[in-house]
Coordinates of C-alpha atoms in Angstrom, one line a residue:
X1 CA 18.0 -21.0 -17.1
X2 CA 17.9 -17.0 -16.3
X3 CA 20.9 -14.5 -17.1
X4 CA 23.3 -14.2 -14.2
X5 CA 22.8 -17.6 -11.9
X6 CA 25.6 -19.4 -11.6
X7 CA 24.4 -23.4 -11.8
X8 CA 24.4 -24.3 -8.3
X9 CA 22.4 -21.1 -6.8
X10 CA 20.2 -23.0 -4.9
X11 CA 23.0 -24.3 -2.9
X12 CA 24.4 -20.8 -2.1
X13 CA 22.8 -20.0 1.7
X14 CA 24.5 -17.3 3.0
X15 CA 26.7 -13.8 1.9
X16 CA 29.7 -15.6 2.1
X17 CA 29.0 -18.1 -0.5
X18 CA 27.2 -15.7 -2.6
X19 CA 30.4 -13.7 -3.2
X20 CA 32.1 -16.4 -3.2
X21 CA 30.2 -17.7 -6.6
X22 CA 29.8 -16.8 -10.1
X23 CA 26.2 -15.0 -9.6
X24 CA 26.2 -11.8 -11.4
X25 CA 23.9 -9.1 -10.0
X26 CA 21.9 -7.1 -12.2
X27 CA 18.6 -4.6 -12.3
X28 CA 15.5 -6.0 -13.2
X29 CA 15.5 -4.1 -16.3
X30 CA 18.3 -5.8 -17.3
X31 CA 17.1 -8.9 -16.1
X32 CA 13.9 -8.3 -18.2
X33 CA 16.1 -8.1 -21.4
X34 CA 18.6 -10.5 -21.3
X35 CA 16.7 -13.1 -20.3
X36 CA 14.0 -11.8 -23.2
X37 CA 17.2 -12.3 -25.6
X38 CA 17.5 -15.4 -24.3
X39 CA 14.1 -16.7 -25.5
X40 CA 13.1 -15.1 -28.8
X41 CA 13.1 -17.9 -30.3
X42 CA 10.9 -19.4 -28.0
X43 CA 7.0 -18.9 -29.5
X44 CA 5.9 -19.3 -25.7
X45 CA 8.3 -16.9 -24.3
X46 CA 5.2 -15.7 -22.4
X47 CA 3.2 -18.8 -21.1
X48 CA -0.2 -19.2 -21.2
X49 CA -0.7 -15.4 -23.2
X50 CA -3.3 -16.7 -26.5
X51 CA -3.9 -14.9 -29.3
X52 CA -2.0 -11.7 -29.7
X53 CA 1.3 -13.0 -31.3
X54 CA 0.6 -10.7 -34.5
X55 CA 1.0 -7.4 -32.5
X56 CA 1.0 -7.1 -28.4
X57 CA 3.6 -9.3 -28.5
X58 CA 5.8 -8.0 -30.8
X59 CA 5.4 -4.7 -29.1
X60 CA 6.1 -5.7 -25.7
X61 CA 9.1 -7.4 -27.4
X62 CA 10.3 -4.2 -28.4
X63 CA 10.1 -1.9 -24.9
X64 CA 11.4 -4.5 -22.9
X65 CA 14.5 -4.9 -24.9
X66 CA 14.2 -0.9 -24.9
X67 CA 14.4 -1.0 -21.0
X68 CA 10.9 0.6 -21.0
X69 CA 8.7 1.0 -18.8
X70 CA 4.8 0.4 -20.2
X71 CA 1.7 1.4 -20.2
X72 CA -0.5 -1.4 -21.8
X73 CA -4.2 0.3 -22.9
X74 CA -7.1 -2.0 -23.3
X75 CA -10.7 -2.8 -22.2
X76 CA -12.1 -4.8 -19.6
X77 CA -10.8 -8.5 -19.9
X78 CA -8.1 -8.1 -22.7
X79 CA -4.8 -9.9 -20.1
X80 CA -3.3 -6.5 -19.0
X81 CA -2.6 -7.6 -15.7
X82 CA -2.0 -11.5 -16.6
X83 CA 0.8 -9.8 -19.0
X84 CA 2.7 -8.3 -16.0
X85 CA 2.3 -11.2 -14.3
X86 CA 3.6 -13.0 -16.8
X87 CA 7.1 -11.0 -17.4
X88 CA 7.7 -10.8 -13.9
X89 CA 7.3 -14.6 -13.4
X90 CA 9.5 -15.3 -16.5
X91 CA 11.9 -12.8 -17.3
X92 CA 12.9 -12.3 -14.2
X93 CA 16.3 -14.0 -12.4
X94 CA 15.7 -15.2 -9.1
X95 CA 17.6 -12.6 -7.0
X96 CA 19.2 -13.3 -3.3
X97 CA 17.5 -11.5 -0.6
X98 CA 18.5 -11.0 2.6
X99 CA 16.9 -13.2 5.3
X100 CA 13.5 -11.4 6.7
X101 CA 13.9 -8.2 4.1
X102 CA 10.7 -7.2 3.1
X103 CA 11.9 -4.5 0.5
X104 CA 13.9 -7.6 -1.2
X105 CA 17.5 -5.8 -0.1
X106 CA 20.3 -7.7 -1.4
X107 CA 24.2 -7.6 -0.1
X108 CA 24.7 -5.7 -3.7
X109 CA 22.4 -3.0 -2.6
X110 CA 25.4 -1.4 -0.6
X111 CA 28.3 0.2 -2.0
X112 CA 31.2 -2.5 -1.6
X113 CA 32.9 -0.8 1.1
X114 CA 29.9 -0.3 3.0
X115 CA 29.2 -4.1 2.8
X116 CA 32.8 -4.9 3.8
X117 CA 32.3 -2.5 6.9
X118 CA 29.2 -4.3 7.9
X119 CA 30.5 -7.5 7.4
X120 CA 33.4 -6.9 10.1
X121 CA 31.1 -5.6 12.6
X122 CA 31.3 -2.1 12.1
X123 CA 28.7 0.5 11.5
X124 CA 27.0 1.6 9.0
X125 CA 29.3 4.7 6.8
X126 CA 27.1 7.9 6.9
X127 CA 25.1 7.9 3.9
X128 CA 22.1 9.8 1.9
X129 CA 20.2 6.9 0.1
X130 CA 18.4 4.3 1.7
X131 CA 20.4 0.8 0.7
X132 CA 18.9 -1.6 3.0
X133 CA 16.7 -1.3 5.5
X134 CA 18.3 -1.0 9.2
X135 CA 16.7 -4.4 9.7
X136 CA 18.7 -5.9 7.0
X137 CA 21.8 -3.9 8.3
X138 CA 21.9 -4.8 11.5
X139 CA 21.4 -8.3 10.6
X140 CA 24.7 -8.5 8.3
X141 CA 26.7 -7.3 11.3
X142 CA 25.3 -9.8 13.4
X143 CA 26.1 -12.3 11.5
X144 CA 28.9 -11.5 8.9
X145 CA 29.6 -13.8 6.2
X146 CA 27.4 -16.6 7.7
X147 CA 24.3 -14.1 7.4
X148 CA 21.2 -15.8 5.5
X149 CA 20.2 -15.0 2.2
X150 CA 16.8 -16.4 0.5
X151 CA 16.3 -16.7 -3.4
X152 CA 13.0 -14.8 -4.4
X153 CA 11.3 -15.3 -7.7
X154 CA 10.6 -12.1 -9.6
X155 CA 7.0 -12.6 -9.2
X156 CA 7.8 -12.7 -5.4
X157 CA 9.8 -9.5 -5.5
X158 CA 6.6 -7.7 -7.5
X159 CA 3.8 -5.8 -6.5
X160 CA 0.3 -5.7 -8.0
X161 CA -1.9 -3.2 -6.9
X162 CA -5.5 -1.6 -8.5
X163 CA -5.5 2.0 -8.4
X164 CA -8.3 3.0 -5.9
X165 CA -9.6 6.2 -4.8
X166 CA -8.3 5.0 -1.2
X167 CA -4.6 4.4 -2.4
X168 CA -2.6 7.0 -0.7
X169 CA 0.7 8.8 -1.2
X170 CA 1.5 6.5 1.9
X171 CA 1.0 3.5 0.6
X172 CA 2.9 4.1 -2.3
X173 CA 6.1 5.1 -0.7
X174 CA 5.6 4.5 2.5
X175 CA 5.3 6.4 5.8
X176 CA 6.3 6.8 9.8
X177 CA 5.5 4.1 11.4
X178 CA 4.0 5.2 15.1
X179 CA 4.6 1.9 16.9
X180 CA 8.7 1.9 16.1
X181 CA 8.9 5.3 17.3
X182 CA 7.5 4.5 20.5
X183 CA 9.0 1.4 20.5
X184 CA 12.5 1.9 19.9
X185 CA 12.9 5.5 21.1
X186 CA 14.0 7.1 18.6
X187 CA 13.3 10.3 16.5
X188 CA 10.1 10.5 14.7
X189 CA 12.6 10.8 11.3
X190 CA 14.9 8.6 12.0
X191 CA 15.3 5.8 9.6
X192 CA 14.4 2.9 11.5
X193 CA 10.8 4.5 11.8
X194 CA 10.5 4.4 8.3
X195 CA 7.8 1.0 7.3
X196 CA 7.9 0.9 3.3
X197 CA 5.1 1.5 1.0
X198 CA 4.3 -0.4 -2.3
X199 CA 7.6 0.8 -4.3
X200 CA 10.3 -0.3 -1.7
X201 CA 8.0 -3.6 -1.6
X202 CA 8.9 -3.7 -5.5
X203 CA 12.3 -3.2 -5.0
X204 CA 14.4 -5.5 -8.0
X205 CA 10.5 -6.5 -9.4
X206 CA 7.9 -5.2 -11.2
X207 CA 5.4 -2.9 -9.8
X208 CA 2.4 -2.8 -12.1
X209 CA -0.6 -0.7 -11.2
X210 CA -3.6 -1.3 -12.8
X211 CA -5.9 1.4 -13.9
X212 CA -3.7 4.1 -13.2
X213 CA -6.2 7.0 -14.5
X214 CA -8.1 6.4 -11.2
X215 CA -5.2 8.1 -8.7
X216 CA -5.3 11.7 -8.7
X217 CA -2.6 14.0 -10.1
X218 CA -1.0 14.4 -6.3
X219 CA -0.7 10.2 -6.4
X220 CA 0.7 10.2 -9.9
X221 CA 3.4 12.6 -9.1
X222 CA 4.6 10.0 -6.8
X223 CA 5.4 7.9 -9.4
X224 CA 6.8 10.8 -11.2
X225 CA 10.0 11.4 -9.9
X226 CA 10.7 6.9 -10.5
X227 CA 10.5 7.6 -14.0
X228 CA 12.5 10.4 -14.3
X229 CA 15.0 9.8 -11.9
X230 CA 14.7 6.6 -10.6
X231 CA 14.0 7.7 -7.0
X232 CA 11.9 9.7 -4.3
X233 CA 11.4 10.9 -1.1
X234 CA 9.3 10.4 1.4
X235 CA 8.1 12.8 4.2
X236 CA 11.4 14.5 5.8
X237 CA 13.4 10.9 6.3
X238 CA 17.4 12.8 5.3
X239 CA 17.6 9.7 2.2
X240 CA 16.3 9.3 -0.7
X241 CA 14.9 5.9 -1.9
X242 CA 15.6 4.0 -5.1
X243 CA 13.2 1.2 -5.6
X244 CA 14.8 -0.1 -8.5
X245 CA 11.8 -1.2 -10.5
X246 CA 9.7 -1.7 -13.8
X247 CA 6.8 0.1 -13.6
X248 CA 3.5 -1.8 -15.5
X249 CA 0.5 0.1 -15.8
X250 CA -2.6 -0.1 -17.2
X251 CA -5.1 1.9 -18.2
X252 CA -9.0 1.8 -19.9
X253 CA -9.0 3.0 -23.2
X254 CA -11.8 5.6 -22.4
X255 CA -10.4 7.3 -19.5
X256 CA -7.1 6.9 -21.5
X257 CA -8.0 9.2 -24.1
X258 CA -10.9 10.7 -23.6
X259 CA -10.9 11.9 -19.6
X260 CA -7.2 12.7 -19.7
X261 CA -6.7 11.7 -16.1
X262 CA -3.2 10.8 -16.7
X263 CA -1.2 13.9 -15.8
X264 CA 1.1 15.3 -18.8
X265 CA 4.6 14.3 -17.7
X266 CA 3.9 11.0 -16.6
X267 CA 2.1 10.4 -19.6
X268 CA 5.1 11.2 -21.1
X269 CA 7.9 9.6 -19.3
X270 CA 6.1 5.9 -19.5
X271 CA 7.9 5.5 -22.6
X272 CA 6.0 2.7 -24.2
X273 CA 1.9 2.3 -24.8
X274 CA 0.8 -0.7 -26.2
X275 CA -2.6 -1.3 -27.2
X276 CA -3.7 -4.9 -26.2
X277 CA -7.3 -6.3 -27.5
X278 CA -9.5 -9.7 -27.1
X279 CA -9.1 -12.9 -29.0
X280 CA -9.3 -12.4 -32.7
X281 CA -10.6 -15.9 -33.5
X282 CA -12.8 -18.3 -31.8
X283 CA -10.5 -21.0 -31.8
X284 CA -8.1 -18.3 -29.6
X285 CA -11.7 -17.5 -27.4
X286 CA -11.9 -21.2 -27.1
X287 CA -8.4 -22.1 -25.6
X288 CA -8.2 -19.2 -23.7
X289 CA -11.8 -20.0 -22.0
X290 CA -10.4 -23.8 -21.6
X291 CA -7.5 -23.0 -20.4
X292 CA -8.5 -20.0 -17.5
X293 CA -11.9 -22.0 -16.3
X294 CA -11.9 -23.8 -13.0
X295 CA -12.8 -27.4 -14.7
X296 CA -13.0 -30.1 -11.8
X297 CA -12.4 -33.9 -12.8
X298 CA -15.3 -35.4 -13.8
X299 CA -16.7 -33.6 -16.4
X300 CA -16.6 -34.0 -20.1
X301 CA -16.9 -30.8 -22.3
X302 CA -17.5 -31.5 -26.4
X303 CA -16.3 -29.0 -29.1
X304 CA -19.9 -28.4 -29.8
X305 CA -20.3 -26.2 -26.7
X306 CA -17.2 -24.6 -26.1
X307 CA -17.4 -23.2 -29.7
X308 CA -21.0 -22.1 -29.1
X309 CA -19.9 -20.3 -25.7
X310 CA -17.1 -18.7 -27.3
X311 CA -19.2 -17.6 -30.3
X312 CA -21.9 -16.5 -27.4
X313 CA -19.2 -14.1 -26.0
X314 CA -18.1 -12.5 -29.5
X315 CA -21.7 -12.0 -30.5
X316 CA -22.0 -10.0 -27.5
X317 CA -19.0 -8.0 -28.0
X318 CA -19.6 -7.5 -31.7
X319 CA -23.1 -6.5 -30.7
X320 CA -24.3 -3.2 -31.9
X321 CA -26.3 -2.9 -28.5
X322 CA -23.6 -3.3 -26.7
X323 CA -21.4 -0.8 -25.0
X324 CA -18.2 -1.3 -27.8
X325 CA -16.0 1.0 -25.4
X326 CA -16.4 -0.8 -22.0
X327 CA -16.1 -3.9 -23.9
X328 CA -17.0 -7.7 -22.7
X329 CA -14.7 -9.3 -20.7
X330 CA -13.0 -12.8 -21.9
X331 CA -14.1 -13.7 -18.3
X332 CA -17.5 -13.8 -19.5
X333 CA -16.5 -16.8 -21.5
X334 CA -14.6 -18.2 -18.6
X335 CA -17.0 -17.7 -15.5
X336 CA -19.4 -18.9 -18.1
X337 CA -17.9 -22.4 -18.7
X338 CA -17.6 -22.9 -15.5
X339 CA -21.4 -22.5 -15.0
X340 CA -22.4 -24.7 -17.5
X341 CA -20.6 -27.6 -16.2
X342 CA -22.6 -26.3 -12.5
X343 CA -25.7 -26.3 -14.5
X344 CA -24.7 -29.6 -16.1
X345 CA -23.9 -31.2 -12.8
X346 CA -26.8 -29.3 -10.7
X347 CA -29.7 -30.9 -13.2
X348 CA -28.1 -34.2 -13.7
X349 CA -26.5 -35.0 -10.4
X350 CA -26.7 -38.8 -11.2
X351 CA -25.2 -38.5 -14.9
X352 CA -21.4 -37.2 -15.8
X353 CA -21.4 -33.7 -15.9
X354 CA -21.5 -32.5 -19.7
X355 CA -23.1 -29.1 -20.9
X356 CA -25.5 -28.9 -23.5
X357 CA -27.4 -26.0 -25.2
X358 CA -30.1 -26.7 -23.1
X359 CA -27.6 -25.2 -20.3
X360 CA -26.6 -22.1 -21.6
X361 CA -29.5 -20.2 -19.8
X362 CA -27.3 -20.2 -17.0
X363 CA -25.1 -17.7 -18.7
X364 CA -27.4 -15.0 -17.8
X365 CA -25.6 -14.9 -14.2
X366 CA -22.2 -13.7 -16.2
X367 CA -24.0 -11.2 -18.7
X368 CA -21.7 -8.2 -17.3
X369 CA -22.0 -6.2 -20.0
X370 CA -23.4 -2.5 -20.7
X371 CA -26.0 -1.2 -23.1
X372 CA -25.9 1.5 -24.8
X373 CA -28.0 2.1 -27.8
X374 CA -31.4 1.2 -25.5
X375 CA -31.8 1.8 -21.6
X376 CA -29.3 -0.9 -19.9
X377 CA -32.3 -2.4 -17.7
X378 CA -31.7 -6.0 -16.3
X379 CA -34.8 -6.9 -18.3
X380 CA -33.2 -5.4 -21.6
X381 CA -29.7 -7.3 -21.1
X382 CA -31.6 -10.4 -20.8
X383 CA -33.3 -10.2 -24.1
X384 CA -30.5 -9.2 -25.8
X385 CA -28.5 -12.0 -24.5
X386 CA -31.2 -14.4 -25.3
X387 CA -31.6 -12.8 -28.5
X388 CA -27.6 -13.4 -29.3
X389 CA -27.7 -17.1 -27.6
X390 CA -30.4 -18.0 -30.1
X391 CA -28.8 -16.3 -33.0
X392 CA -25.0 -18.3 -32.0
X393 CA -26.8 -21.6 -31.8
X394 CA -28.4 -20.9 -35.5
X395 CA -25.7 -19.7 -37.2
X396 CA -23.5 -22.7 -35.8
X397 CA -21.2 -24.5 -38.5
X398 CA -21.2 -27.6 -37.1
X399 CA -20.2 -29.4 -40.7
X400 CA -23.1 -31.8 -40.0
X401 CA -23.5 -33.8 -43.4
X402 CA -26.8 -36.5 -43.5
X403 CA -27.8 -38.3 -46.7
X404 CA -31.2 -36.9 -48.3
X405 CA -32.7 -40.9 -47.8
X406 CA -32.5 -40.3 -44.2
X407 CA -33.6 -37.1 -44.3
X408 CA -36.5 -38.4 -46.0
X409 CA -37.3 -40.7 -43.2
X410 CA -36.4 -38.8 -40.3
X411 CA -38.9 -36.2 -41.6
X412 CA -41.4 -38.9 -41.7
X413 CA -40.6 -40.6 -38.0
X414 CA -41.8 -37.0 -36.9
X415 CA -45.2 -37.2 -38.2
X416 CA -47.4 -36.6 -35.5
X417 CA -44.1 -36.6 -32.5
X418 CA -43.7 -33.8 -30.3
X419 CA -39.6 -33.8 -29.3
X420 CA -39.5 -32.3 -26.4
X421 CA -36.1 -30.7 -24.8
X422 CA -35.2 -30.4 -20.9
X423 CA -31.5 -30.3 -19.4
X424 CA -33.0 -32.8 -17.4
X425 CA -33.8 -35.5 -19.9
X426 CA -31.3 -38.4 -21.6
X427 CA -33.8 -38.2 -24.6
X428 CA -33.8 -41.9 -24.9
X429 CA -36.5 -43.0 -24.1
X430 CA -38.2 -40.1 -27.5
X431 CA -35.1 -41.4 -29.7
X432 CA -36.5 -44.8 -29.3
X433 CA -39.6 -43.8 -31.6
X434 CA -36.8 -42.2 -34.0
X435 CA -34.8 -44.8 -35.4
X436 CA -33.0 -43.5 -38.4
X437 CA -32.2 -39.7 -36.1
X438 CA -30.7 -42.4 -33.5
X439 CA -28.8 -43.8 -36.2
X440 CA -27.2 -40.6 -37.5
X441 CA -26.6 -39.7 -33.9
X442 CA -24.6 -42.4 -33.8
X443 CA -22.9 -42.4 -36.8
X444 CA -21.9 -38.4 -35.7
X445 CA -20.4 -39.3 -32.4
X446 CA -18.6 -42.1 -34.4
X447 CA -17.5 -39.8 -37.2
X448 CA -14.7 -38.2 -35.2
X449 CA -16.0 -34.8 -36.5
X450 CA -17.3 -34.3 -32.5
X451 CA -14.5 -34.0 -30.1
X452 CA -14.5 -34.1 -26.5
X453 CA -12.6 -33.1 -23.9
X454 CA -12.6 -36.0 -21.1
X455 CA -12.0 -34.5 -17.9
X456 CA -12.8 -38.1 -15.9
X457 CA -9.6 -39.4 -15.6
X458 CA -11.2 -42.8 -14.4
X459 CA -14.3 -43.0 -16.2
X460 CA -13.2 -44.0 -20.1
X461 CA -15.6 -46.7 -21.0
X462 CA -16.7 -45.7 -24.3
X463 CA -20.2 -46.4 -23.5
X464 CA -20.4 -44.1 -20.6
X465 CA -19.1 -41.6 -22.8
X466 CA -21.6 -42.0 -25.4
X467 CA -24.2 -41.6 -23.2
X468 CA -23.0 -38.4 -22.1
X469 CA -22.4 -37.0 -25.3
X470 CA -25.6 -38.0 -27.0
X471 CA -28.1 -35.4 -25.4
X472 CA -25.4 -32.5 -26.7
X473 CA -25.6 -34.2 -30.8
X474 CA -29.1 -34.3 -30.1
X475 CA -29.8 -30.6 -29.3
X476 CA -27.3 -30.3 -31.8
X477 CA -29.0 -31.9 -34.7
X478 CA -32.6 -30.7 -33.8
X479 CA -31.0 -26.9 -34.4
X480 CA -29.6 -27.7 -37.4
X481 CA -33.0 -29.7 -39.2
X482 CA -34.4 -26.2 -38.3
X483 CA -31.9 -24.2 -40.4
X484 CA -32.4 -26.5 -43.5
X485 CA -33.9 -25.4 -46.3
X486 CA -36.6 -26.1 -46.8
X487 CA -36.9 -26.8 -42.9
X488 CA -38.0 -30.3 -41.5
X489 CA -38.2 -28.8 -38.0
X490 CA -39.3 -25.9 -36.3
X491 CA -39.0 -25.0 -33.0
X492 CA -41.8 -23.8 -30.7
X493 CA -40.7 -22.9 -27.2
X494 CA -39.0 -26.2 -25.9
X495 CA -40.2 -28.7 -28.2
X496 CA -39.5 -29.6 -31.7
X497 CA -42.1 -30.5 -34.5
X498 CA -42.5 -30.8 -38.1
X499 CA -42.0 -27.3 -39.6

């Protein structure tokens, strides 16, 4: 339930029965914090946000029940925008718009007296704010009481917008629009010319603009006068205009602090910064990457792997070579998933789709990340990604435990055996000439210490699923009799032999 509805809201249609109920209007920073208050003791009070429970969410907490607006800092891929989105589709009350507003005017926009006026038929009391738009006005006389009203979602009354270096003053708070001038006749400054720009679109919402260090200072003074005043003009139109929103904004740490291209007092005036950062364990990488990847039906994903990707992705952004201040986005992870299980499914079209490390070449086509301690060629990232993937697979805890008597004889079933490795192969047709390895195979899928995630709703024959999962223990297994000590295998290229 959200602060202010009354139970039945979604049987309220019109103005009549809207003032007629127990709804209870209130601004969207209100909105924000009571319905915050309302779930603090909820530990998913902002669905589907992993991993930063210890401090971003503590501090958003905070300037939301401050009646902040924010300016969340962080590097490429660290949920700034998914944040925003977040709030404004969960703290925010569905609000009831007028029917065909598109700067989300509500009946409680207009002083009281001005409502009842329009609600008899009569015209609009001279005024110097814009309330509604003339749309919306004219629509209430027409229709009085009976006139329609719509409930919008905050994340419907919010705007989302990137900061480019072709976002004007115009499209921020809006401009004459040619064609109603013509059109209706009018004065070039007269009201109903006026077509709104992305604030009045955020009217009673959000309105998050991500990297904001990218408009000049001319743009950011547009945003200015909202934080100081809570309004703005635009052009010569005689009103002023109170959009009645949150701002969100976000911002790269580097041009943050070190290019200063956020001017001084709006710097000042967005009252809380809160530094957001990436996943601080794998197991967060890992849910996050699960959770955010496109994953179709019928494919099956083991532990093994998505622990391996996500270690892939940390390695990378805990690489020295790497450029630490542009970062590596958690979308690496996440566009890289959803390659493996293409790769998985391109090579082994007539098999159920099931990445294995013999896949994760594939995740050279998400390597978009920057070097910076040798010359950031396509050639250099590519060796230092294989470098990492090679390192991630080594260093692998895969709690793999075999009994030294099998060891013994798995040492000595490779005698003279060259195991060779290929997405494309099942491998079992070489396992046949390796008895006790096909053994321990088994006995590791059996063990319950692999886990799977079945995405084939209709495919759960045990048998089916074995087969899928034994080229992934295989690979597996091979890496780790090359890490014992002393080592049974080695590896040369893509085969295995006796080390």
């Amino acid at each position: 339930m959200h602060y202010g509805m009354p139970d039945d809201y979604v049987d309220i249609h019109t103005i009549g029965e809207l003032l007629e109920s127990e709804y209870v209007f209130s601004s969207a920073a209100t909105q924000l914090r009571e319905n915050l208050i309302m779930r603090l003791g909820d530990d998913d009070r902002y669905p589907g946000i992993i991993g930063l429970d210890s401090d971003v969410i503590p501090a958003l907490d905070r300037a939301i029940l401050a009646g902040h607006d924010i300016l969340l800092v962080g590097q490429i891929g660290q949920a700034k925008t998914r944040l925003a989105q977040v709030i404004s589709s969960t703290l925010l009350s569905p609000m009831p718009i007028i029917h065909g507003s598109i700067t989300n005017d509500t009946p409680y926009d207009l002083p009281r007296t001005h409502l009842d006026t329009l609600l008899q038929d009569g015209a609009m009391p001279a005024h110097s704010e814009f309330y509604i738009s003339p749309e919306s006005t004219e629509y209430i006389r027409n229709n009085g009481n009976d006139a329609k009203i719509r409930w919008v979602s905050g994340f419907e009354r919010s705007k989302f917008i990137v900061a480019t270096p072709d976002v004007t003053v115009k499209d921020l708070v809006g401009y004459i629009d040619v064609a109603k001038v013509a059109k209706k006749g009018v004065e070039m400054y007269d009201i109903s010319t006026y077509s709104p720009g992305y604030l009045m679109q955020a009217k009673h919402g959000i309105f998050c603009i991500d990297e904001l260090p990218v408009l000049d200072a001319r743009k950011q003074v547009a945003l200015l006068s909202i934080l100081q005043d809570g309004l703005f003009t635009a052009g010569s139109y005689p009103v002023v205009f109170r959009p009645r929103t949150v701002l969100f904004a976000t911002a790269n740490p580097v041009d943050y602090t070190h290019s200063g291209r956020i001017i001084e007092p709006l710097y000042d005036r967005l009252k809380s910064h809160i530094r957001t950062r990436y996943p601080s364990t794998v197991q967060d990488e890992m849910r996050i990457i699960l959770q955010e990847a496109t994953v179709r039906n019928y494919v099956i994903i083991s532990d093994v792997m998505l622990c391996i990707l996500a270690g892939i992705i940390r390695n990378v952004r805990d690489s020295p070579l790497v450029n630490q201040e542009k970062g590596v986005s958690v979308r690496m992870g996440i566009h890289g998933l959803e390659l493996l299980i293409a790769e998985a499914y391109r090579a082994r079209p007539d098999a159920i789709p099931c990445p294995r490390i013999s896949d994760l070449h594939c995740l050279y086509q998400v390597a978009r990340f920057e070097l910076s301690e040798i010359d950031d060629t396509p050639q250099n990232r590519y060796d230092t990604l294989r470098d990492i993937i090679d390192q991630t697979i080594k260093n692998y805890d895969n709690n793999i435990t075999i009994e030294q008597s099998d060891m013994d004889k798995i040492k000595s079933e490779f005698e003279g055996i060259e195991f060779h490795t290929s997405n494309t192969m099942s491998y079992a047709e070489q396992l046949q000439s390796l008895p006790t390895m096909s053994g321990v195979i088994s006995g590791l899928i059996n063990s319950g210490n692999f886990h799977y995630l079945n995405g084939n709703k209709s495919q759960n024959n045990d048998s089916i699923i074995k087969e899928a999962i034994t080229p992934v223990i295989v690979e597996v297994l091979l890496e780790w009799l090359c890490r014992q000590t002393p080592k049974i295998l080695e590896r040369r290229d893509s085969k295995y032999v006796l080390a």
